[in-house]
């Protein structure tokens, strides 16, 4: 399972996110963390730009073979 973190940076009125049945607004400087295997959507009803920093995390209990980053090792890119 992958967790996604949204850090609100510049959030005009009229923006939001829905994960499953739960809907929330972003707040500047605050994070929303959710399991992105759930159905989710975002919107911006304003005429202004919305800025959100996205970060993805993999559950530390998952076997390393399930982590896509483990496939991309330094050895494969060493020149």
Tab-separated table of C-alpha atoms in Angstrom:
chain	number	residue	atom	x	y	z
A	1	UNK	CA	0.000	0.000	0.000
A	2	UNK	CA	1.206	3.458	-0.852
A	3	UNK	CA	0.446	6.484	1.264
A	4	UNK	CA	0.261	9.878	-0.386
A	5	UNK	CA	0.877	13.120	1.472
A	6	UNK	CA	-0.469	16.425	0.143
A	7	UNK	CA	1.140	19.502	1.737
A	8	UNK	CA	-0.971	22.582	1.044
A	9	UNK	CA	1.196	25.460	-0.208
A	10	UNK	CA	-1.039	28.027	-1.908
A	11	UNK	CA	-4.710	27.127	-1.557
A	12	UNK	CA	-7.461	29.429	-2.862
A	13	UNK	CA	-11.076	29.039	-1.750
A	14	UNK	CA	-12.973	26.437	-3.764
A	15	UNK	CA	-10.354	23.664	-3.659
A	16	UNK	CA	-10.824	20.259	-2.118
A	17	UNK	CA	-10.033	16.561	-2.075
A	18	UNK	CA	-12.268	13.542	-1.676
A	19	UNK	CA	-10.934	10.155	-0.552
A	20	UNK	CA	-13.618	7.481	-0.373
A	21	UNK	CA	-16.627	9.142	1.278
A	22	UNK	CA	-14.595	11.834	3.065
A	23	UNK	CA	-14.159	15.349	1.639
A	24	UNK	CA	-11.721	17.942	2.999
A	25	UNK	CA	-10.185	21.272	2.044
A	26	UNK	CA	-6.435	21.822	2.052
A	27	UNK	CA	-4.903	24.353	4.429
A	28	UNK	CA	-1.555	26.066	3.748
A	29	UNK	CA	1.216	24.424	5.771
A	30	UNK	CA	-0.915	21.392	6.701
A	31	UNK	CA	-0.679	17.833	5.367
A	32	UNK	CA	-3.369	15.409	4.297
A	33	UNK	CA	-2.130	11.799	4.221
A	34	UNK	CA	-4.212	9.039	2.631
A	35	UNK	CA	-3.997	5.555	1.151
A	36	UNK	CA	-4.204	6.200	-2.578
A	37	UNK	CA	-5.637	2.749	-3.290
A	38	UNK	CA	-8.960	4.343	-2.250
A	39	UNK	CA	-10.913	6.164	-4.936
A	40	UNK	CA	-9.949	9.828	-4.737
A	41	UNK	CA	-10.366	13.066	-6.641
A	42	UNK	CA	-9.329	16.706	-6.313
A	43	UNK	CA	-10.786	19.941	-7.656
A	44	UNK	CA	-10.146	23.639	-7.952
A	45	UNK	CA	-13.334	25.635	-8.553
A	46	UNK	CA	-11.515	28.966	-8.340
A	47	UNK	CA	-9.870	30.893	-11.157
A	48	UNK	CA	-6.575	30.885	-9.215
A	49	UNK	CA	-3.774	28.328	-9.216
A	50	UNK	CA	-3.612	25.760	-6.429
A	51	UNK	CA	-0.176	24.570	-5.242
A	52	UNK	CA	0.142	21.277	-3.354
A	53	UNK	CA	3.380	19.338	-2.795
A	54	UNK	CA	2.834	15.574	-3.278
A	55	UNK	CA	4.960	12.933	-1.540
A	56	UNK	CA	4.513	9.162	-1.762
A	57	UNK	CA	5.512	6.694	0.939
A	58	UNK	CA	5.525	2.912	0.910
A	59	UNK	CA	4.549	0.994	4.022
A	60	UNK	CA	7.785	-0.080	5.746
A	61	UNK	CA	6.311	-3.514	6.471
A	62	UNK	CA	6.027	-4.398	2.774
A	63	UNK	CA	8.644	-6.744	1.323
A	64	UNK	CA	11.315	-4.765	-0.533
A	65	UNK	CA	10.435	-6.515	-3.805
A	66	UNK	CA	7.105	-4.592	-3.708
A	67	UNK	CA	8.837	-1.210	-3.509
A	68	UNK	CA	9.360	0.203	-7.011
A	69	UNK	CA	12.350	2.207	-5.757
A	70	UNK	CA	14.155	-1.019	-4.841
A	71	UNK	CA	14.151	-1.997	-8.531
A	72	UNK	CA	16.119	1.146	-9.417
A	73	UNK	CA	19.417	0.493	-7.686
A	74	UNK	CA	22.575	2.588	-8.002
A	75	UNK	CA	24.374	-0.339	-9.645
A	76	UNK	CA	22.101	-0.158	-12.693
A	77	UNK	CA	23.009	3.500	-13.232
A	78	UNK	CA	26.695	3.439	-12.340
A	79	UNK	CA	28.642	4.431	-15.415
